[in-house]
PDB file of C-alpha atoms in Angstrom:
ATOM      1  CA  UNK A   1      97.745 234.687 134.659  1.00 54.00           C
ATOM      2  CA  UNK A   2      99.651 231.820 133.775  1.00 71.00           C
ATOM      3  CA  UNK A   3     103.025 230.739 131.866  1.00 80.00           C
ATOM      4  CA  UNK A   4     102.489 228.294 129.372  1.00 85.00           C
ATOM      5  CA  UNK A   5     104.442 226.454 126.263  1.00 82.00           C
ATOM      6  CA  UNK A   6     102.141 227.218 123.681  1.00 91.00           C
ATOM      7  CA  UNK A   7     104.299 228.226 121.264  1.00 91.00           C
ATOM      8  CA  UNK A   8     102.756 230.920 119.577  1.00 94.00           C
ATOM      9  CA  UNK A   9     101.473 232.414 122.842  1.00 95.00           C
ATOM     10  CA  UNK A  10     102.888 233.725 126.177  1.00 95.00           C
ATOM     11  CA  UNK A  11     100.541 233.766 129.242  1.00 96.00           C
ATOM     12  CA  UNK A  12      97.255 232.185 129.459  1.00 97.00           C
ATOM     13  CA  UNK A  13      94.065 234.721 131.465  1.00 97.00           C
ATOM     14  CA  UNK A  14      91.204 232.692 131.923  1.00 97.00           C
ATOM     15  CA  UNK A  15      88.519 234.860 133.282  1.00 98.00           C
ATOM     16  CA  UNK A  16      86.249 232.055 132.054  1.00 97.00           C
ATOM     17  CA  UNK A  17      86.438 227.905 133.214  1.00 96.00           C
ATOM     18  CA  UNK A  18      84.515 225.254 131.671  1.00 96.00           C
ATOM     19  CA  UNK A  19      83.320 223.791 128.785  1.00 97.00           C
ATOM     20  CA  UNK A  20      81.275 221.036 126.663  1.00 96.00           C
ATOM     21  CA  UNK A  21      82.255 219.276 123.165  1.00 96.00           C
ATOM     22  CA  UNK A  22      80.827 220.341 119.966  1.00 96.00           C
ATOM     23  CA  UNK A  23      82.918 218.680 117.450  1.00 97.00           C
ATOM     24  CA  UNK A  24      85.343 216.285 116.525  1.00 95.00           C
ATOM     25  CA  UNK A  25      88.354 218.677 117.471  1.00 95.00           C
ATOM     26  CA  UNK A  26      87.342 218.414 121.059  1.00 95.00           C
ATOM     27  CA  UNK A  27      87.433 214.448 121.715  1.00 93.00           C
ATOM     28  CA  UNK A  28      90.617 214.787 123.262  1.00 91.00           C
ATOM     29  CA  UNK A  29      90.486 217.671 124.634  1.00 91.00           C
ATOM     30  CA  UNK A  30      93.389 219.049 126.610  1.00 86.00           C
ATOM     31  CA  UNK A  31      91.288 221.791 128.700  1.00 90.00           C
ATOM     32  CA  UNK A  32      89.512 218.740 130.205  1.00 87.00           C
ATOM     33  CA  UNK A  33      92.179 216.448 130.918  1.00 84.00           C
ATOM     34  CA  UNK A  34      93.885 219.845 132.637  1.00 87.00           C
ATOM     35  CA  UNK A  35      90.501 220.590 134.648  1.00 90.00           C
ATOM     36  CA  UNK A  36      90.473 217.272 136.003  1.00 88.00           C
ATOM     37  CA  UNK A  37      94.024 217.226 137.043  1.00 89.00           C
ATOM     38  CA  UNK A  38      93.845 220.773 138.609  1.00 90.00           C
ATOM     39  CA  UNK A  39      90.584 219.432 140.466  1.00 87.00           C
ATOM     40  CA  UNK A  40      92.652 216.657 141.970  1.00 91.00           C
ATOM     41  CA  UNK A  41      95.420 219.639 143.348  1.00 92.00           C
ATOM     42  CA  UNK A  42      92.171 221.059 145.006  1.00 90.00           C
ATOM     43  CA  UNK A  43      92.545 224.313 142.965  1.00 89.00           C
ATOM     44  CA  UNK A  44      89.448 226.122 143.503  1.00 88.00           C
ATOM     45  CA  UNK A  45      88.786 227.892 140.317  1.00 91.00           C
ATOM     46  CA  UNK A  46      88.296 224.143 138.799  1.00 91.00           C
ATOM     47  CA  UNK A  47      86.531 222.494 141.478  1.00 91.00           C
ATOM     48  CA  UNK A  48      83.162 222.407 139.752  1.00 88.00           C
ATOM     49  CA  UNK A  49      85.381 220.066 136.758  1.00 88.00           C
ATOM     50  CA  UNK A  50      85.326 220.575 133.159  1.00 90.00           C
ATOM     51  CA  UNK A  51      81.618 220.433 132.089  1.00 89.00           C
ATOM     52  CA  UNK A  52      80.567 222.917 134.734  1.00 95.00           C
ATOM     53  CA  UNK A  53      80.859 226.632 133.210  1.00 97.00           C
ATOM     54  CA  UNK A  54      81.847 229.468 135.588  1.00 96.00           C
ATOM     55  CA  UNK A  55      82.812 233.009 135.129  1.00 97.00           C
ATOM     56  CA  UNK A  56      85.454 234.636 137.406  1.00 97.00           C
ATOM     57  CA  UNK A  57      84.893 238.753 138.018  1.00 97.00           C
ATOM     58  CA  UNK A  58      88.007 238.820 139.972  1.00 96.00           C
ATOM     59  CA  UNK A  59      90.237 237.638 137.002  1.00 97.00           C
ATOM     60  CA  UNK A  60      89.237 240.862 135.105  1.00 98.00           C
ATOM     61  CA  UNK A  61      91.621 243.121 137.000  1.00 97.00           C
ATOM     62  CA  UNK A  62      94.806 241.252 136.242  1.00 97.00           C
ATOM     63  CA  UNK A  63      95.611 242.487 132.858  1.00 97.00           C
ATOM     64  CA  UNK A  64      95.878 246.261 134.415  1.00 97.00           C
ATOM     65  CA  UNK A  65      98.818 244.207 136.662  1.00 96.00           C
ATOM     66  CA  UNK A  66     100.697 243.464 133.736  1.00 94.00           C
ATOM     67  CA  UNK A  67     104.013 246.065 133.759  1.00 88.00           C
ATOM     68  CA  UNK A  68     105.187 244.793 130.387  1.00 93.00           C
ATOM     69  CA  UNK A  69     103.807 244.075 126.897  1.00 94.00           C
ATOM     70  CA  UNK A  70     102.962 240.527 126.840  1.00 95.00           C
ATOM     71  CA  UNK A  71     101.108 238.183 124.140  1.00 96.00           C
ATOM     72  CA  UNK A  72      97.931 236.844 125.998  1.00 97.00           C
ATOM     73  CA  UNK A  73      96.149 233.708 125.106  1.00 98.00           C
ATOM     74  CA  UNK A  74      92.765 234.333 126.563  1.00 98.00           C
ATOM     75  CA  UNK A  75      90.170 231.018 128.291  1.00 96.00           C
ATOM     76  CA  UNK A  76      92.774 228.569 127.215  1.00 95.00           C
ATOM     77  CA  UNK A  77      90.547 226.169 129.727  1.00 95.00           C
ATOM     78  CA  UNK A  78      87.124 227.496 128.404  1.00 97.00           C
ATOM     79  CA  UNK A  79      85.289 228.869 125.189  1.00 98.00           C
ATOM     80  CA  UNK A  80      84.325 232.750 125.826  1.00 98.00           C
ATOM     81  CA  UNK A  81      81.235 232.193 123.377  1.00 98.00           C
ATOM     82  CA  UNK A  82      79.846 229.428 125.173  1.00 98.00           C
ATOM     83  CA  UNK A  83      76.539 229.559 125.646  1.00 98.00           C
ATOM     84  CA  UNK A  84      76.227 229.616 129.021  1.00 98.00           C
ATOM     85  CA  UNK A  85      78.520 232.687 129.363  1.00 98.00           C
ATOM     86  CA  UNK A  86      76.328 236.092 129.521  1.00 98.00           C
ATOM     87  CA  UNK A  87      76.671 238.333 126.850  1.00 98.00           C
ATOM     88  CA  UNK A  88      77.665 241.025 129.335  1.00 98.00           C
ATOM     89  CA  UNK A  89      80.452 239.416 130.817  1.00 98.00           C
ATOM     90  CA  UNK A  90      81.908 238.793 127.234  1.00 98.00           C
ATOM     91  CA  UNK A  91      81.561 242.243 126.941  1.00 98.00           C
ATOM     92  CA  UNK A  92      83.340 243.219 130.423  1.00 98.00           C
ATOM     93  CA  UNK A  93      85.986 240.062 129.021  1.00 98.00           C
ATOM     94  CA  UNK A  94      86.574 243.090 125.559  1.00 98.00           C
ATOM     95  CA  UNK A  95      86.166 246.024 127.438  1.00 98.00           C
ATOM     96  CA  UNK A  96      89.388 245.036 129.486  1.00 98.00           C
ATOM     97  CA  UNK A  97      91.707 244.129 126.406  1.00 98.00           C
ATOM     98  CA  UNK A  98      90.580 247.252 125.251  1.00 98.00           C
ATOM     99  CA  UNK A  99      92.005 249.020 128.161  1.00 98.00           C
ATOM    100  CA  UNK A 100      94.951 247.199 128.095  1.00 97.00           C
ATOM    101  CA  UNK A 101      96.394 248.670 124.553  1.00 96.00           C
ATOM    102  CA  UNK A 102      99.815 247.571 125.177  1.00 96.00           C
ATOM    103  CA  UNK A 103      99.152 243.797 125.018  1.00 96.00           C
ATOM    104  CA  UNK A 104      98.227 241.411 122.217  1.00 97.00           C
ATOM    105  CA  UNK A 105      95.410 239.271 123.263  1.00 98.00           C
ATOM    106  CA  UNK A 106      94.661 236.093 121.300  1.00 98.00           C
ATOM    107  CA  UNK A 107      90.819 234.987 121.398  1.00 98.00           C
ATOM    108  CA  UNK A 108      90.180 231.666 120.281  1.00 98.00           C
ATOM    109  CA  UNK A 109      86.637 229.854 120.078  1.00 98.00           C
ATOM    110  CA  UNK A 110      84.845 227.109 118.082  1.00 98.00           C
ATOM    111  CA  UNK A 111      81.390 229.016 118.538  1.00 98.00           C
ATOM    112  CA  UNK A 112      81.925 231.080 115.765  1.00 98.00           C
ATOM    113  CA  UNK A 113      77.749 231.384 115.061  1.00 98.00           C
ATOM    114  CA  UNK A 114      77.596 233.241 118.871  1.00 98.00           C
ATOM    115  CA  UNK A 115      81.015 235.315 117.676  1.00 98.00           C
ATOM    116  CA  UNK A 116      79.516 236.358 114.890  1.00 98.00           C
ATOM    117  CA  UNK A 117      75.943 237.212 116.199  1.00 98.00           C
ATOM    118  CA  UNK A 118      76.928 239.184 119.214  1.00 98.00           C
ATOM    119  CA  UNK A 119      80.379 240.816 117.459  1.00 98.00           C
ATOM    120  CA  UNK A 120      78.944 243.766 116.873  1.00 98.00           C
ATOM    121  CA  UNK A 121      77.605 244.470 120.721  1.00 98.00           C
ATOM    122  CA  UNK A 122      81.865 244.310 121.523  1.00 98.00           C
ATOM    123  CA  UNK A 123      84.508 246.823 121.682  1.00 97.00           C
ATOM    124  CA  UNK A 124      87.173 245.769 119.334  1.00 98.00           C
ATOM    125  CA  UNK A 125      90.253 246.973 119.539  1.00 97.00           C
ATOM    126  CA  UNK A 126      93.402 246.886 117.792  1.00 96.00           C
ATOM    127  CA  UNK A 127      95.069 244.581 119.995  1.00 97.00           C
ATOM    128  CA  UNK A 128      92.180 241.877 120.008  1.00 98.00           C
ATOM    129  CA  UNK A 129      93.157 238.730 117.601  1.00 98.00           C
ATOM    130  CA  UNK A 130      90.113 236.987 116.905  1.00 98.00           C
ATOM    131  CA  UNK A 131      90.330 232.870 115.927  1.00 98.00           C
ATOM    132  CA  UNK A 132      88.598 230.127 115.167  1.00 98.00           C
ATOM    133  CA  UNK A 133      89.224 226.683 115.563  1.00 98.00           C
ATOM    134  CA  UNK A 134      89.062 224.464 112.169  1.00 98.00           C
ATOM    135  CA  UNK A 135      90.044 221.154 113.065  1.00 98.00           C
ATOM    136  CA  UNK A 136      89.006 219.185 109.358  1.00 98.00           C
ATOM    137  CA  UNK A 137      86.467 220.724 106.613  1.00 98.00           C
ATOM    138  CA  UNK A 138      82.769 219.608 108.400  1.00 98.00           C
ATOM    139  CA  UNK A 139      83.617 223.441 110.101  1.00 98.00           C
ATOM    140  CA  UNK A 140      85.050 225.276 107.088  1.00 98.00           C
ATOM    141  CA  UNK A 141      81.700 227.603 107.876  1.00 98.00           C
ATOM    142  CA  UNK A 142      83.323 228.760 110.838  1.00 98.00           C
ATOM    143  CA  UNK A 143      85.833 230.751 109.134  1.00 98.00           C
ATOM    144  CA  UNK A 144      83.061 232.745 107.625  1.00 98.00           C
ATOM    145  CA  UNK A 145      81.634 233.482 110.700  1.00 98.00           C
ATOM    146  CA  UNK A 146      85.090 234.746 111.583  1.00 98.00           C
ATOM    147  CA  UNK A 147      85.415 237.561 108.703  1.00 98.00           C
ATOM    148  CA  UNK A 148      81.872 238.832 109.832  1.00 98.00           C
ATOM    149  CA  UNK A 149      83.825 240.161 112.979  1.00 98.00           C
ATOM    150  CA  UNK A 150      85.095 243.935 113.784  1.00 96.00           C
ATOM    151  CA  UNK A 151      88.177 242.245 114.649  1.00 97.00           C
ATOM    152  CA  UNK A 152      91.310 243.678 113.218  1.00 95.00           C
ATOM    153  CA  UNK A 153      93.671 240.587 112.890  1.00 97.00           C
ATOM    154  CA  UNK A 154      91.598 237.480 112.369  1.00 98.00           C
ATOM    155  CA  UNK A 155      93.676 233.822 112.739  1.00 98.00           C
ATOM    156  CA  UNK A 156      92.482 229.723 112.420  1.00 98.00           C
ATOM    157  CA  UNK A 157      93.640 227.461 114.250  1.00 98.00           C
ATOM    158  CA  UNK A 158      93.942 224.183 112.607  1.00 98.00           C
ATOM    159  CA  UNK A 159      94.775 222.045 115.384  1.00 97.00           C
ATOM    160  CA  UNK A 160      94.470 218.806 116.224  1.00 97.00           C
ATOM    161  CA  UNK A 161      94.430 218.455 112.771  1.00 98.00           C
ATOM    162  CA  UNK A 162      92.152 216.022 111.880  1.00 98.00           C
ATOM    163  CA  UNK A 163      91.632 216.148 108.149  1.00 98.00           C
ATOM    164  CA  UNK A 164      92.478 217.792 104.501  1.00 98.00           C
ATOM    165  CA  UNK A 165      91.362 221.294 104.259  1.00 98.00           C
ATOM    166  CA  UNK A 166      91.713 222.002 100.368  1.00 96.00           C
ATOM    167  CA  UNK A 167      91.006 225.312  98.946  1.00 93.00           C
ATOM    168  CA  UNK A 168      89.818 227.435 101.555  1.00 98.00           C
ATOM    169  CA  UNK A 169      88.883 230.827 101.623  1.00 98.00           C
ATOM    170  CA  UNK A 170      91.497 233.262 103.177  1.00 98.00           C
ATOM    171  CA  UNK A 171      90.707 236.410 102.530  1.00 98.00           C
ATOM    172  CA  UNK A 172      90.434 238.489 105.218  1.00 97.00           C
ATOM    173  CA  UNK A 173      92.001 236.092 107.639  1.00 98.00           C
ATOM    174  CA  UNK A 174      95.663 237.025 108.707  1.00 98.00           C
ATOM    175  CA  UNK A 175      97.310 234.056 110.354  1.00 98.00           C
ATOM    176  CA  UNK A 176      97.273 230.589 110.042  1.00 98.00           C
ATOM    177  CA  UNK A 177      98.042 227.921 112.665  1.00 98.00           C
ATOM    178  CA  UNK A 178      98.518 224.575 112.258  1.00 98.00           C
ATOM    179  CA  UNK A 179      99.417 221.448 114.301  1.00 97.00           C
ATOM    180  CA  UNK A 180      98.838 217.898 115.373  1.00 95.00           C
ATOM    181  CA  UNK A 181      96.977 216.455 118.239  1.00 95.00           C
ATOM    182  CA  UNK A 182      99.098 214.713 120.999  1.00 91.00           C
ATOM    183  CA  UNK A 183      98.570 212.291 123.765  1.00 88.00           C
ATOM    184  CA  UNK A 184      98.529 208.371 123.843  1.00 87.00           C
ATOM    185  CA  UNK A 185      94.783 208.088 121.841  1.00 89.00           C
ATOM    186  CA  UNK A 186      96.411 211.141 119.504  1.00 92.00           C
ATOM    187  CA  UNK A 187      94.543 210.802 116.092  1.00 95.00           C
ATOM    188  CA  UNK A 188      97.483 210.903 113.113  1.00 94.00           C
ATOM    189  CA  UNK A 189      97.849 213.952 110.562  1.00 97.00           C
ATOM    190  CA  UNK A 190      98.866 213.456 106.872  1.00 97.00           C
ATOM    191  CA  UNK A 191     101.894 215.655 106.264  1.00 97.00           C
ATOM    192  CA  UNK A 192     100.234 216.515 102.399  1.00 98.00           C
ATOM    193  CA  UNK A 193      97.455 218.064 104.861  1.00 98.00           C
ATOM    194  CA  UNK A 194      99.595 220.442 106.478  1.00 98.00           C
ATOM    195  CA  UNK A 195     102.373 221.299 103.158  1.00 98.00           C
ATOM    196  CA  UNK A 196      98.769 222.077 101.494  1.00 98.00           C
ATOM    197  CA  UNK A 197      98.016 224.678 104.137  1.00 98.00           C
ATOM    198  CA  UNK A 198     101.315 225.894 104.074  1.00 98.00           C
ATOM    199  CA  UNK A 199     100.432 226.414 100.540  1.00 98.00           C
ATOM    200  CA  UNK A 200      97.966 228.028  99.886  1.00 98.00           C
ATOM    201  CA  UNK A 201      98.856 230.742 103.219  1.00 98.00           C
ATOM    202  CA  UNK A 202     102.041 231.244 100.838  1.00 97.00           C
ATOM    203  CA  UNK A 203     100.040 231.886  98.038  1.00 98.00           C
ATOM    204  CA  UNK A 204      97.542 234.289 100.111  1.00 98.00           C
ATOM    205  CA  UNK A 205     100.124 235.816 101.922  1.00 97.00           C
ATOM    206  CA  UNK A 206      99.034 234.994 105.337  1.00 98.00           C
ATOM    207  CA  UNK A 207     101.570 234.345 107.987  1.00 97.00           C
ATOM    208  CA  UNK A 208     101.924 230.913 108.537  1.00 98.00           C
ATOM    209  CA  UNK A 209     102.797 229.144 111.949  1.00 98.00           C
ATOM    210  CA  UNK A 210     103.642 225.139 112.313  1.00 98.00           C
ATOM    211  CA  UNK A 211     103.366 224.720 116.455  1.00 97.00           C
ATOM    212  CA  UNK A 212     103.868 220.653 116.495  1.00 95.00           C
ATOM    213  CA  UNK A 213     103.743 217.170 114.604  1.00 96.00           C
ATOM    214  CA  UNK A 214     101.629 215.703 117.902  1.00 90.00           C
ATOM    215  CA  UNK A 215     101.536 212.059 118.560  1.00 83.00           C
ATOM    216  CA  UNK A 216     102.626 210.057 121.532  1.00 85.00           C
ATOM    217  CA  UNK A 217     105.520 211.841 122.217  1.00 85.00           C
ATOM    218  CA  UNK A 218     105.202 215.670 120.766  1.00 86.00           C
ATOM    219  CA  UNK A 219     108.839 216.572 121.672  1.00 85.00           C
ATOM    220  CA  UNK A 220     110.435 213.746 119.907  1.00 87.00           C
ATOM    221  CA  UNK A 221     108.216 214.298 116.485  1.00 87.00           C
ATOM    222  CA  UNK A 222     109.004 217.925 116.542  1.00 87.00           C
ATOM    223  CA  UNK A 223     107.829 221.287 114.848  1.00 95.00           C
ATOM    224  CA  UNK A 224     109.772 221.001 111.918  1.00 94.00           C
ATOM    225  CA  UNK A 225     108.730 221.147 108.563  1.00 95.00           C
ATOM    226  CA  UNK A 226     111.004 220.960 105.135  1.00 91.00           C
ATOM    227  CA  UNK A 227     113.590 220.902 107.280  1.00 93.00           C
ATOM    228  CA  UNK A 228     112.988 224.391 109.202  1.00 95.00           C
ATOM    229  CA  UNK A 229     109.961 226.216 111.513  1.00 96.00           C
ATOM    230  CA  UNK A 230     108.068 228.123 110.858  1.00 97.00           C
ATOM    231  CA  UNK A 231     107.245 230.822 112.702  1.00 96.00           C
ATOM    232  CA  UNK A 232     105.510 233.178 111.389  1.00 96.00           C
ATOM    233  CA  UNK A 233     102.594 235.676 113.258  1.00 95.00           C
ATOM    234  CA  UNK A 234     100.979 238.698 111.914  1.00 94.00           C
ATOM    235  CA  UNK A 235     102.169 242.264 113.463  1.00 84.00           C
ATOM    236  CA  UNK A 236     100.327 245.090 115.139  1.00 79.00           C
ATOM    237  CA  UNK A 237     101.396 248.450 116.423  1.00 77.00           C
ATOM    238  CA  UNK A 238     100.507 247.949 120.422  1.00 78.00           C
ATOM    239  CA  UNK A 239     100.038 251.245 122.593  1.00 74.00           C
ATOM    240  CA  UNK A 240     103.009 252.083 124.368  1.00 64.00           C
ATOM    241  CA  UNK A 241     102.922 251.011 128.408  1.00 51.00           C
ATOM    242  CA  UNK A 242     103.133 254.376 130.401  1.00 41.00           C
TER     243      UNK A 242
END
């Protein structure tokens, strides 16, 4: 378990390290540059570096650890549908947010062809948020893949965004997130991209969340947009901690 900043998140559980690149979301990708400095520290759990997946059985016990409600993002530093993670341990990965009733937990992948092939070997629960990553439309597919799922709240994230992403299908899919990438080599996003998004989650009545301009200096350019944040993330009823 970790703190983190992401803004429409809470802790970070990462029961899975490791990754490779698949598309043009992940040229800059911040998991790596984090493995690499985290490898430096001599942290064990990243001292294979980024390209190297590894699983981690002893991170599945420290949800139950967890005294109060809490909004999980889950392999912030990995992709749980990778490849070279076993189909079991994905299922021991469900089988523990699925004890664990009295948390949200966020999972977020750009293998949405594995998501969707497996999703019905998994124990979905009410508390599991299911997302995609859509970074620009050469992926719009994935968000298909998504609505094949058993999962009850289904989200994109559209971030970095790296291109327009006009008239896309939202039904079925409950929250919408959308930002810039950041870092010195950060690749720019067209504000008509993002008020077009805005737009058409407005018009399908899906919750809407703006987590950053990006660029060179993320704090300085903001979250703002019209003037205001916006905020917005879709509600479930969570079990009650007893």
């Amino acid at each position: 378990m970790a703190q983190t900043s992401i803004e429409w998140t809470e802790l970070t559980w990462n029961p899975v390290t490791g990754c490779t690149k698949i598309s043009a979301g992940c040229k800059f990708c911040y998991a790596e540059v984090m493995t690499k400095r985290l490898k430096a520290m001599g942290v064990e759990k990243y001292k294979d570096g980024f390209k190297k997946v590894r699983i981690h059985e002893d991170a599945l016990g420290i949800p139950y650890t967890w005294k109060k409600s809490k909004v999980v993002f889950v392999n912030s530093m990995s992709d749980l549908f990778h490849k070279d993670v076993p189909l079991e341990f994905i299922q021991k990965v469900f089988q523990v947010m699925k004890d664990n009733g009295q948390h949200v937990f966020q999972v977020l992948t750009k293998r949405a062809d594995r998501l969707a092939e497996i999703s019905h070997l998994l124990p979905w629960s009410h508390n599991i948020w299911m997302g995609v990553s859509v970074e620009d439309e050469r992926v719009l597919d994935r968000i298909d893949f998504l609505r094949q799922t058993g999962a009850r709240v289904k989200f994109l994230s559209c971030e970095p965004l790296i291109g327009a992403l006009s008239n896309m299908n939202l039904n079925g899919i409950d929250w919408v997130i959308v930002g810039g990438e950041s870092g010195h080599k950060a690749r720019p996003m067209n504000p008509d991209w993002v008020l077009d998004i805005q737009e058409q989650c407005q018009t399908a009545k899906v919750a809407f969340f703006f987590k950053q301009w990006g660029g060179k200096n993320k704090k300085k350019a903001g979250r703002e947009l019209n003037g205001q944040t916006y905020d917005e993330m879709p509600y479930v009823e969570l079990e009650k901690y007893i």
